[in-house]
């Protein structure tokens, strides 16, 4: 299978159909197709002379795995949202000054401009006050990855807030 194989219309339509049948929403299909392309490139890079013999079968299996991964990610995110909501309900209401409210709105606006992974890690660490170890457990990633993502996210939000002249 050549590197351009997934750009063929029939292959793309097959992958999109498998993703749809796997329950991936219409708006997420292009991302799923890109994930299958990435897996194809990774497989080709690993293989030494070995060829994928049944292209459509291989594409179908990989697309179905991408669909399963999509559902797992949504289930994990739903669980995190529930935990976040429960933690917020436990906190007593606090009165904030007008300046604090404006700063909170600016931070929320800055967060909105960040990629989802960075928003997620910042929310878990600073809004829910979870320790790095707990975040790593919840996201099923190493603690070092959490620290790295957190460092990158803090730098990104700092840059956004400086652009907005908040800090």
Backbone as ProteinMPNN parsed JSONL, in Angstrom:
{"seq_chain_A": "XXXXXXXXXXXXXXXXXXXXXXXXXXXXXXXXXXXXXXXXXXXXXXXXXXXXXXXXXXXXXXXXXXXXXXXXXXXXXXXXXXXXXXXXXXXXXXXXXXXXXXXXXXXXXXXXXXXXXXXXXXXXXXXXXXXXXXXXXXXXXXXXXXXXXXXXXXXXXXXXXXXXXXX", "coords_chain_A": {"N_chain_A": [[0.856, -1.165, 0.0], [0.676, 2.146, -0.894], [1.958, 5.355, 0.301], [0.131, 7.314, -0.29], [-2.222, 6.023, -0.327], [-4.499, 6.253, 1.346], [-5.585, 8.55, 0.503], [-7.098, 8.033, -1.632], [-10.357, 8.157, -2.93], [-12.198, 6.039, -2.506], [-11.08, 4.634, -0.356], [-11.136, 6.577, 1.66], [-13.894, 6.982, 1.889], [-14.666, 4.444, 2.767], [-13.406, 4.347, 5.291], [-14.69, 6.528, 6.543], [-17.311, 5.527, 6.571], [-17.06, 3.271, 8.254], [-16.316, 4.549, 10.612], [-18.631, 6.105, 11.075], [-20.523, 4.028, 11.413], [-19.437, 3.058, 13.712], [-20.253, 4.867, 15.539], [-19.155, 7.402, 15.693], [-19.578, 10.87, 15.69], [-20.82, 12.932, 12.971], [-19.425, 15.372, 12.647], [-16.926, 14.764, 13.641], [-15.692, 13.049, 11.951], [-13.681, 13.711, 10.036], [-11.451, 14.083, 11.678], [-11.165, 11.485, 12.602], [-10.548, 10.14, 10.198], [-8.069, 11.286, 9.71], [-6.658, 10.22, 11.867], [-6.6, 7.524, 11.165], [-5.069, 7.732, 8.855], [-2.655, 8.535, 10.024], [-2.041, 6.245, 11.533], [-1.631, 4.484, 9.428], [0.65, 5.6, 8.23], [2.451, 5.293, 10.373], [2.511, 2.503, 10.548], [3.591, 1.849, 8.057], [6.093, 3.01, 8.355], [7.234, 1.402, 10.318], [7.328, -1.117, 9.183], [9.365, -3.388, 7.422], [9.708, -3.903, 4.38], [7.456, -5.51, 4.441], [4.164, -5.826, 3.307], [0.904, -4.421, 3.498], [-1.565, -6.561, 2.965], [-4.378, -6.937, 2.554], [-5.923, -4.329, 1.999], [-8.438, -2.931, 2.371], [-9.61, -4.406, 4.446], [-7.719, -4.003, 6.464], [-7.878, -1.197, 6.777], [-10.536, -1.017, 7.646], [-10.467, -2.35, 10.124], [-8.661, -0.727, 11.571], [-10.036, 1.724, 11.5], [-12.31, 1.005, 12.957], [-11.156, 0.59, 15.447], [-10.29, 3.169, 16.002], [-12.778, 4.38, 16.297], [-13.675, 3.06, 18.615], [-11.743, 4.017, 20.419], [-12.478, 6.704, 20.384], [-14.966, 6.619, 21.681], [-14.14, 5.693, 24.206], [-12.566, 7.851, 25.059], [-14.538, 9.837, 25.261], [-16.128, 8.758, 27.287], [-14.307, 8.784, 29.405], [-13.895, 11.548, 29.611], [-16.495, 12.32, 30.311], [-16.707, 11.174, 32.853], [-14.757, 12.671, 34.174], [-15.928, 15.215, 34.018], [-18.155, 14.812, 35.653], [-16.876, 14.388, 38.125], [-15.659, 16.874, 38.441], [-17.915, 18.548, 38.633], [-19.031, 17.562, 41.001], [-17.044, 18.273, 42.848], [-17.181, 21.075, 42.712], [-19.708, 21.513, 43.767], [-19.313, 20.952, 46.407], [-17.98, 23.101, 47.447], [-18.302, 26.078, 49.377], [-20.4, 28.935, 48.628], [-18.86, 31.944, 47.508], [-18.355, 35.416, 47.825], [-17.215, 37.624, 45.356], [-15.058, 40.288, 44.344], [-15.63, 42.98, 41.972], [-13.366, 43.331, 40.385], [-12.108, 40.826, 40.636], [-14.028, 39.243, 39.358], [-13.891, 40.252, 36.722], [-11.253, 39.57, 36.105], [-11.503, 36.795, 36.232], [-13.207, 36.346, 34.048], [-11.526, 37.179, 31.981], [-9.486, 35.276, 32.187], [-10.972, 32.972, 31.639], [-11.641, 33.54, 28.988], [-9.07, 33.522, 27.911], [-8.402, 30.837, 28.35], [-10.182, 29.619, 26.618], [-9.035, 29.952, 24.166], [-7.018, 28.11, 24.079], [-5.629, 24.85, 23.214], [-7.569, 21.809, 23.63], [-6.349, 19.82, 25.29], [-4.574, 21.309, 26.834], [-6.354, 23.054, 28.147], [-7.774, 21.16, 29.63], [-5.815, 20.056, 31.381], [-5.063, 22.309, 32.864], [-7.497, 22.968, 34.087], [-7.98, 20.694, 35.662], [-5.79, 20.777, 37.412], [-5.691, 23.418, 38.566], [-8.312, 24.422, 38.888], [-9.798, 22.39, 40.015], [-8.062, 21.649, 41.877], [-6.522, 19.316, 41.967], [-3.91, 17.015, 42.751], [-0.814, 16.332, 40.968], [-0.291, 13.586, 40.808], [-2.867, 12.444, 41.083], [-4.145, 13.487, 38.817], [-2.634, 12.245, 36.823], [-3.387, 9.605, 37.3], [-6.164, 9.708, 36.762], [-6.211, 10.444, 34.048], [-4.78, 8.435, 32.995], [-2.024, 8.548, 32.321], [1.578, 9.047, 32.448], [3.111, 10.631, 35.356], [5.121, 12.428, 34.733], [4.384, 13.238, 32.18], [2.065, 14.645, 32.764], [3.186, 16.758, 34.233], [4.786, 17.944, 32.267], [2.849, 18.7, 30.341], [1.405, 20.445, 31.926], [3.281, 22.449, 32.449], [3.675, 23.46, 29.845], [1.062, 24.33, 29.302], [0.64, 26.307, 31.277], [2.534, 28.183, 30.471], [1.44, 28.819, 27.983], [-1.105, 29.906, 28.63], [-0.259, 32.068, 30.1], [1.058, 33.553, 28.115], [-1.135, 34.124, 26.461], [-2.677, 35.722, 28.197], [-0.969, 37.868, 28.535], [-0.953, 38.847, 25.912], [-3.559, 39.725, 25.829], [-3.333, 41.775, 27.524], [-3.842, 41.466, 30.222], [-2.185, 40.627, 32.22]], "CA_chain_A": [[0.0, 0.0, 0.0], [1.508, 3.34, -0.981], [1.667, 6.373, 1.309], [-1.03, 8.092, -0.715], [-3.352, 5.108, -0.482], [-5.712, 6.679, 2.043], [-6.164, 9.72, -0.15], [-8.036, 7.564, -2.642], [-11.732, 8.431, -2.493], [-12.852, 4.823, -2.013], [-10.544, 4.339, 0.967], [-11.644, 7.586, 2.59], [-15.314, 6.693, 2.109], [-14.731, 3.235, 3.602], [-13.042, 4.737, 6.661], [-15.779, 7.356, 7.07], [-18.466, 4.651, 6.825], [-16.781, 2.459, 9.451], [-16.38, 5.463, 11.758], [-20.047, 6.41, 11.312], [-21.14, 2.834, 11.993], [-18.886, 2.922, 15.056], [-20.869, 5.848, 16.435], [-18.45, 8.685, 15.715], [-20.453, 11.893, 15.113], [-20.487, 13.433, 11.645], [-18.435, 16.442, 12.76], [-15.639, 14.225, 14.087], [-15.218, 12.069, 10.966], [-12.408, 14.111, 9.436], [-10.403, 13.776, 12.648], [-10.989, 10.032, 12.575], [-9.835, 9.793, 8.967], [-6.674, 11.675, 9.913], [-6.042, 9.257, 12.782], [-6.331, 6.314, 10.38], [-3.903, 8.063, 8.016], [-1.478, 8.517, 10.889], [-1.733, 4.84, 11.829], [-1.096, 3.924, 8.197], [2.028, 6.073, 8.107], [3.235, 4.643, 11.42], [2.676, 1.102, 10.168], [4.528, 1.806, 6.944], [7.427, 3.352, 8.86], [7.736, 0.264, 11.1], [7.472, -2.331, 8.374], [10.556, -3.494, 6.578], [9.406, -4.726, 3.219], [6.171, -6.186, 4.572], [3.096, -5.052, 2.682], [-0.45, -4.68, 3.977], [-2.107, -7.31, 1.828], [-5.816, -6.686, 2.354], [-6.007, -2.913, 2.367], [-9.747, -2.542, 2.894], [-9.79, -5.051, 5.745], [-6.839, -3.311, 7.408], [-8.47, 0.114, 7.024], [-11.765, -1.215, 8.422], [-10.096, -2.686, 11.505], [-8.072, 0.456, 12.202], [-11.113, 2.703, 11.689], [-13.169, 0.567, 14.072], [-10.405, 0.841, 16.686], [-10.349, 4.617, 16.224], [-14.128, 4.643, 16.818], [-13.688, 2.603, 20.017], [-10.95, 4.984, 21.178], [-13.275, 7.922, 20.491], [-15.955, 6.386, 22.741], [-13.428, 5.628, 25.492], [-12.183, 9.217, 25.431], [-15.744, 10.552, 25.68], [-16.533, 8.212, 28.583], [-13.356, 9.294, 30.397], [-14.203, 12.962, 29.79], [-17.758, 12.426, 31.043], [-16.391, 10.891, 34.251], [-14.052, 13.831, 34.719], [-16.907, 16.291, 34.19], [-18.954, 14.5, 36.841], [-16.046, 14.636, 39.305], [-15.512, 18.329, 38.564], [-19.183, 19.09, 39.121], [-19.176, 17.173, 42.41], [-16.115, 19.08, 43.653], [-17.686, 22.444, 42.778], [-20.877, 21.537, 44.636], [-18.858, 20.848, 47.794], [-17.409, 24.368, 47.875], [-19.308, 27.07, 49.787], [-20.41, 30.116, 47.75], [-17.979, 33.025, 47.954], [-18.563, 36.695, 47.141], [-15.992, 38.118, 44.736], [-15.096, 41.695, 43.935], [-15.799, 43.218, 40.53], [-12.054, 43.104, 39.771], [-11.921, 39.372, 40.564], [-14.927, 38.717, 38.322], [-13.327, 40.63, 35.418], [-10.072, 38.732, 35.899], [-11.985, 35.441, 35.943], [-13.696, 36.345, 32.669], [-10.361, 37.255, 31.091], [-8.836, 33.968, 32.23], [-11.837, 32.044, 30.886], [-11.462, 33.858, 27.57], [-7.742, 33.022, 27.555], [-8.471, 29.371, 28.31], [-10.949, 29.208, 25.455], [-8.157, 29.972, 23.003], [-6.005, 27.057, 24.181], [-6.056, 23.504, 22.794], [-8.331, 21.069, 24.629], [-5.477, 19.121, 26.254], [-4.059, 22.307, 27.764], [-7.476, 23.482, 29.01], [-8.097, 20.065, 30.542], [-4.798, 19.906, 32.422], [-5.162, 23.484, 33.738], [-8.722, 22.856, 34.883], [-7.814, 19.653, 36.677], [-4.792, 21.157, 38.415], [-5.919, 24.676, 39.272], [-9.713, 24.67, 39.216], [-10.267, 21.346, 40.931], [-7.003, 21.519, 42.878], [-6.054, 17.939, 42.038], [-2.457, 16.868, 42.664], [-0.299, 15.753, 39.725], [-0.449, 12.125, 40.869], [-4.275, 12.123, 40.832], [-4.407, 13.794, 37.406], [-2.014, 11.165, 36.047], [-4.22, 8.411, 37.452], [-7.441, 9.92, 36.074], [-6.006, 10.481, 32.602], [-4.03, 7.231, 32.634], [-0.766, 8.953, 31.698], [2.63, 9.181, 33.462], [3.168, 11.904, 36.071], [6.0, 13.314, 33.974], [3.593, 13.796, 31.076], [1.192, 15.651, 33.378], [4.019, 17.919, 34.563], [5.183, 18.569, 31.008], [1.671, 19.366, 29.782], [1.062, 21.544, 32.816], [4.267, 23.507, 32.192], [3.356, 24.039, 28.534], [-0.228, 25.007, 29.401], [0.819, 27.531, 32.075], [3.227, 29.135, 29.598], [0.514, 29.244, 26.923], [-2.122, 30.805, 29.184], [0.456, 33.306, 30.441], [1.261, 34.301, 26.868], [-2.449, 34.631, 26.023], [-3.104, 36.796, 29.077], [-0.124, 39.018, 28.214], [-1.486, 39.381, 24.653], [-4.819, 40.405, 26.136], [-2.928, 42.825, 28.455], [-4.44, 41.204, 31.537], [-1.049, 40.593, 33.159]], "C_chain_A": [[0.904, 1.23, 0.0], [1.103, 4.339, 0.099], [0.407, 7.153, 0.965], [-2.303, 7.259, -0.765], [-4.62, 5.623, 0.177], [-6.3, 7.941, 1.421], [-7.11, 9.315, -1.277], [-9.452, 7.681, -2.088], [-12.408, 7.194, -1.902], [-12.375, 4.473, -0.607], [-11.085, 5.31, 2.013], [-13.111, 7.312, 2.905], [-15.502, 5.451, 2.972], [-14.457, 3.592, 5.063], [-14.154, 5.569, 7.284], [-17.004, 6.497, 7.419], [-18.258, 3.829, 8.089], [-16.858, 3.334, 10.702], [-17.825, 5.82, 12.104], [-20.762, 5.23, 11.955], [-20.659, 2.589, 13.418], [-19.394, 3.97, 16.021], [-20.143, 7.172, 16.538], [-19.353, 9.723, 15.048], [-19.906, 12.451, 13.793], [-19.359, 14.474, 11.703], [-17.048, 15.974, 13.156], [-15.013, 13.292, 13.056], [-13.868, 12.445, 10.361], [-11.242, 13.849, 10.38], [-10.117, 12.279, 12.681], [-10.232, 9.57, 11.349], [-8.355, 10.142, 9.115], [-5.958, 10.716, 10.859], [-5.713, 7.956, 12.049], [-5.141, 6.563, 9.464], [-2.616, 7.992, 8.826], [-1.067, 7.082, 11.205], [-1.13, 4.156, 10.607], [0.363, 4.327, 8.022], [2.937, 5.427, 9.15], [3.519, 3.192, 11.071], [3.686, 0.979, 9.036], [5.949, 2.111, 7.399], [8.046, 2.194, 9.633], [8.065, -0.934, 10.238], [8.715, -2.264, 7.511], [10.241, -4.45, 5.447], [8.072, -5.438, 3.281], [5.076, -5.275, 4.047], [1.763, -5.419, 3.326], [-1.192, -5.301, 2.809], [-3.571, -7.007, 1.539], [-6.122, -5.288, 2.87], [-7.348, -2.553, 2.998], [-10.034, -3.178, 4.251], [-8.967, -4.33, 6.811], [-7.437, -1.954, 7.776], [-9.73, 0.002, 7.887], [-11.448, -1.498, 9.883], [-9.548, -1.454, 12.217], [-9.147, 1.513, 12.457], [-12.031, 2.296, 12.842], [-12.471, 0.772, 15.411], [-10.397, 2.331, 17.023], [-11.719, 4.992, 16.803], [-14.225, 4.22, 18.289], [-12.91, 3.577, 20.894], [-11.72, 6.286, 21.386], [-14.287, 7.778, 21.63], [-15.294, 6.323, 24.113], [-13.054, 7.016, 25.97], [-13.399, 10.0, 25.918], [-16.214, 10.054, 27.039], [-15.613, 8.736, 29.686], [-13.645, 10.766, 30.672], [-15.49, 13.16, 30.574], [-17.527, 12.169, 32.531], [-15.67, 12.052, 34.908], [-15.009, 14.994, 34.949], [-17.761, 16.058, 35.426], [-18.161, 14.781, 38.118], [-15.857, 16.134, 39.534], [-16.779, 18.949, 39.138], [-19.376, 18.771, 40.601], [-18.262, 18.012, 43.307], [-16.615, 20.513, 43.781], [-18.883, 22.538, 43.703], [-20.484, 21.493, 46.104], [-18.338, 22.179, 48.332], [-18.525, 25.338, 48.287], [-19.263, 28.273, 48.833], [-19.565, 31.236, 48.359], [-18.316, 34.279, 47.149], [-17.227, 37.184, 46.612], [-16.17, 39.573, 44.344], [-15.275, 41.784, 42.421], [-14.488, 42.943, 39.791], [-11.776, 41.611, 39.615], [-12.795, 38.761, 39.477], [-14.4, 39.035, 36.927], [-12.089, 39.798, 35.095], [-10.481, 37.304, 35.55], [-12.501, 35.329, 34.517], [-12.543, 36.396, 31.67], [-9.627, 35.922, 31.046], [-9.66, 32.945, 31.461], [-11.708, 32.284, 29.391], [-10.105, 33.356, 27.084], [-7.714, 31.517, 27.448], [-9.166, 28.889, 27.051], [-10.078, 29.146, 24.201], [-7.089, 28.901, 23.02], [-6.534, 25.737, 23.632], [-6.719, 22.762, 23.959], [-7.479, 20.394, 25.689], [-4.947, 20.114, 27.286], [-5.157, 22.822, 28.693], [-7.766, 22.419, 30.064], [-7.1, 19.999, 31.696], [-4.831, 21.093, 33.381], [-6.386, 23.399, 34.637], [-8.556, 21.831, 35.994], [-6.856, 20.097, 37.79], [-5.219, 22.369, 39.235], [-7.369, 24.937, 39.649], [-10.275, 23.618, 40.157], [-9.239, 21.037, 42.004], [-6.54, 20.072, 43.059], [-4.532, 17.895, 41.985], [-2.064, 16.16, 41.363], [-0.525, 14.241, 39.698], [-1.888, 11.709, 40.539], [-4.65, 12.396, 39.369], [-3.843, 12.687, 36.526], [-2.86, 9.899, 36.119], [-5.523, 8.55, 36.666], [-7.297, 9.868, 34.552], [-5.252, 9.266, 32.078], [-2.793, 7.578, 31.804], [0.291, 9.08, 32.795], [2.623, 10.567, 34.122], [4.048, 12.905, 35.34], [5.283, 13.971, 32.813], [2.662, 14.88, 31.6], [2.002, 16.918, 33.657], [4.418, 18.673, 33.3], [4.022, 19.336, 30.391], [1.279, 20.579, 30.614], [2.002, 22.728, 32.581], [3.951, 24.227, 30.883], [2.062, 24.847, 28.603], [-0.118, 26.309, 30.184], [1.526, 28.593, 31.229], [2.278, 29.684, 28.535], [-0.539, 30.203, 27.467], [-1.482, 32.121, 29.599], [0.665, 34.179, 29.217], [-0.052, 34.905, 26.381], [-2.884, 35.815, 26.883], [-2.239, 38.051, 28.869], [-0.58, 39.671, 26.908], [-2.739, 40.212, 24.921], [-4.586, 41.577, 27.103], [-3.636, 42.712, 29.803], [-3.347, 41.175, 32.594], [0.156, 41.259, 32.528]], "O_chain_A": [[1.809, 1.328, 0.828], [0.055, 4.202, 0.729], [-0.306, 7.602, 1.862], [-3.347, 7.744, -1.199], [-5.71, 5.451, -0.369], [-7.402, 8.352, 1.782], [-7.837, 10.151, -1.814], [-9.711, 7.349, -0.931], [-13.116, 7.297, -0.9], [-13.171, 4.062, 0.237], [-11.446, 4.906, 3.118], [-13.525, 7.399, 4.061], [-16.399, 5.41, 3.815], [-15.196, 3.183, 5.958], [-14.524, 5.34, 8.436], [-17.652, 6.721, 8.441], [-19.17, 3.701, 8.906], [-17.399, 2.917, 11.726], [-18.203, 5.837, 13.275], [-21.512, 5.396, 12.917], [-21.368, 1.996, 14.231], [-19.015, 3.974, 17.192], [-20.483, 7.992, 17.391], [-19.849, 9.482, 13.948], [-18.701, 12.441, 13.542], [-18.442, 14.441, 10.882], [-16.084, 16.727, 13.017], [-13.908, 12.794, 13.271], [-13.005, 11.583, 10.193], [-10.166, 13.44, 9.943], [-8.963, 11.861, 12.777], [-9.365, 8.701, 11.445], [-7.489, 9.376, 8.693], [-4.776, 10.43, 10.671], [-4.665, 7.356, 12.288], [-4.288, 5.688, 9.314], [-1.611, 7.453, 8.364], [0.115, 6.743, 11.149], [-0.219, 3.339, 10.737], [1.211, 3.493, 7.704], [4.069, 5.055, 8.841], [4.631, 2.704, 11.272], [4.544, 0.096, 9.06], [6.904, 1.532, 6.882], [9.265, 2.021, 9.606], [8.991, -1.686, 10.542], [9.06, -1.223, 6.953], [10.479, -5.654, 5.546], [7.597, -5.929, 2.258], [5.077, -4.075, 4.323], [1.522, -6.58, 3.658], [-1.42, -4.651, 1.788], [-3.95, -6.838, 0.38], [-6.524, -5.098, 4.019], [-7.38, -1.928, 4.058], [-10.642, -2.543, 5.113], [-9.447, -4.076, 7.915], [-7.495, -1.601, 8.954], [-9.959, 0.838, 8.761], [-12.088, -0.947, 10.779], [-9.935, -1.171, 13.351], [-9.163, 2.131, 13.521], [-12.477, 3.145, 13.614], [-13.122, 1.092, 16.405], [-10.488, 2.708, 18.191], [-11.803, 5.831, 17.7], [-14.792, 4.942, 19.109], [-13.359, 3.926, 21.985], [-11.623, 6.901, 22.447], [-14.452, 8.688, 22.442], [-15.838, 6.849, 25.084], [-13.204, 7.331, 27.151], [-13.299, 10.75, 26.889], [-16.656, 10.853, 27.864], [-16.077, 9.089, 30.771], [-13.642, 11.194, 31.826], [-15.578, 14.061, 31.409], [-18.088, 12.866, 33.376], [-15.936, 12.382, 36.063], [-14.913, 15.685, 35.963], [-18.058, 16.997, 36.164], [-18.695, 15.34, 39.076], [-15.89, 16.607, 40.67], [-16.709, 19.787, 40.037], [-19.835, 19.619, 41.366], [-18.661, 18.413, 44.4], [-16.49, 21.112, 44.85], [-19.059, 23.559, 44.368], [-21.241, 21.951, 46.959], [-18.262, 22.366, 49.547], [-19.563, 25.413, 47.63], [-18.205, 28.593, 48.292], [-19.562, 31.44, 49.573], [-18.536, 34.21, 45.94], [-16.224, 37.164, 47.325], [-17.275, 40.029, 44.053], [-15.098, 40.806, 41.695], [-14.5, 42.383, 38.694], [-11.268, 41.177, 38.581], [-12.358, 37.863, 38.757], [-14.453, 38.184, 36.04], [-11.897, 39.373, 33.956], [-9.879, 36.676, 34.679], [-12.258, 34.326, 33.848], [-12.583, 35.732, 30.634], [-9.193, 35.488, 29.979], [-9.107, 32.139, 30.713], [-11.669, 31.333, 28.611], [-9.996, 32.827, 25.978], [-7.071, 30.97, 26.552], [-8.787, 27.867, 26.48], [-10.357, 28.375, 23.284], [-6.321, 28.788, 22.065], [-7.745, 25.523, 23.587], [-6.456, 23.056, 25.125], [-7.843, 20.392, 26.865], [-4.876, 19.799, 28.474], [-4.924, 23.008, 29.888], [-7.976, 22.731, 31.236], [-7.497, 19.898, 32.856], [-4.648, 20.915, 34.586], [-6.312, 23.726, 35.822], [-8.947, 22.074, 37.135], [-7.092, 19.821, 38.966], [-5.121, 22.353, 40.462], [-7.628, 25.615, 40.644], [-11.124, 23.915, 40.997], [-9.5, 20.264, 42.925], [-6.207, 19.654, 44.169], [-3.923, 18.667, 41.244], [-2.881, 15.479, 40.742], [-0.908, 13.687, 38.668], [-2.107, 10.743, 39.808], [-5.387, 11.62, 38.76], [-4.502, 12.241, 35.587], [-3.03, 9.202, 35.119], [-5.939, 7.615, 35.982], [-8.152, 9.319, 33.856], [-5.102, 9.089, 30.869], [-2.544, 6.999, 30.748], [-0.064, 9.21, 33.966], [2.184, 11.548, 33.521], [3.753, 14.1, 35.328], [5.543, 15.131, 32.494], [2.487, 15.915, 30.958], [1.554, 18.023, 33.352], [4.39, 19.904, 33.273], [4.181, 20.481, 29.968], [0.871, 21.609, 30.077], [1.559, 23.876, 32.523], [3.961, 25.456, 30.825], [1.976, 25.93, 28.025], [-0.718, 27.312, 29.799], [1.157, 29.767, 31.268], [2.31, 30.875, 28.224], [-0.837, 31.213, 26.83], [-2.097, 33.179, 29.464], [0.474, 35.394, 29.268], [-0.088, 36.054, 25.941], [-3.402, 36.802, 26.362], [-2.73, 39.17, 29.014], [-0.596, 40.897, 26.798], [-2.946, 41.263, 24.315], [-5.527, 42.287, 27.458], [-3.98, 43.712, 30.433], [-3.544, 41.634, 33.719], [1.215, 41.337, 33.151]]}, "name": "protein", "num_of_chains": 1, "seq": "XXXXXXXXXXXXXXXXXXXXXXXXXXXXXXXXXXXXXXXXXXXXXXXXXXXXXXXXXXXXXXXXXXXXXXXXXXXXXXXXXXXXXXXXXXXXXXXXXXXXXXXXXXXXXXXXXXXXXXXXXXXXXXXXXXXXXXXXXXXXXXXXXXXXXXXXXXXXXXXXXXXXXXX"}
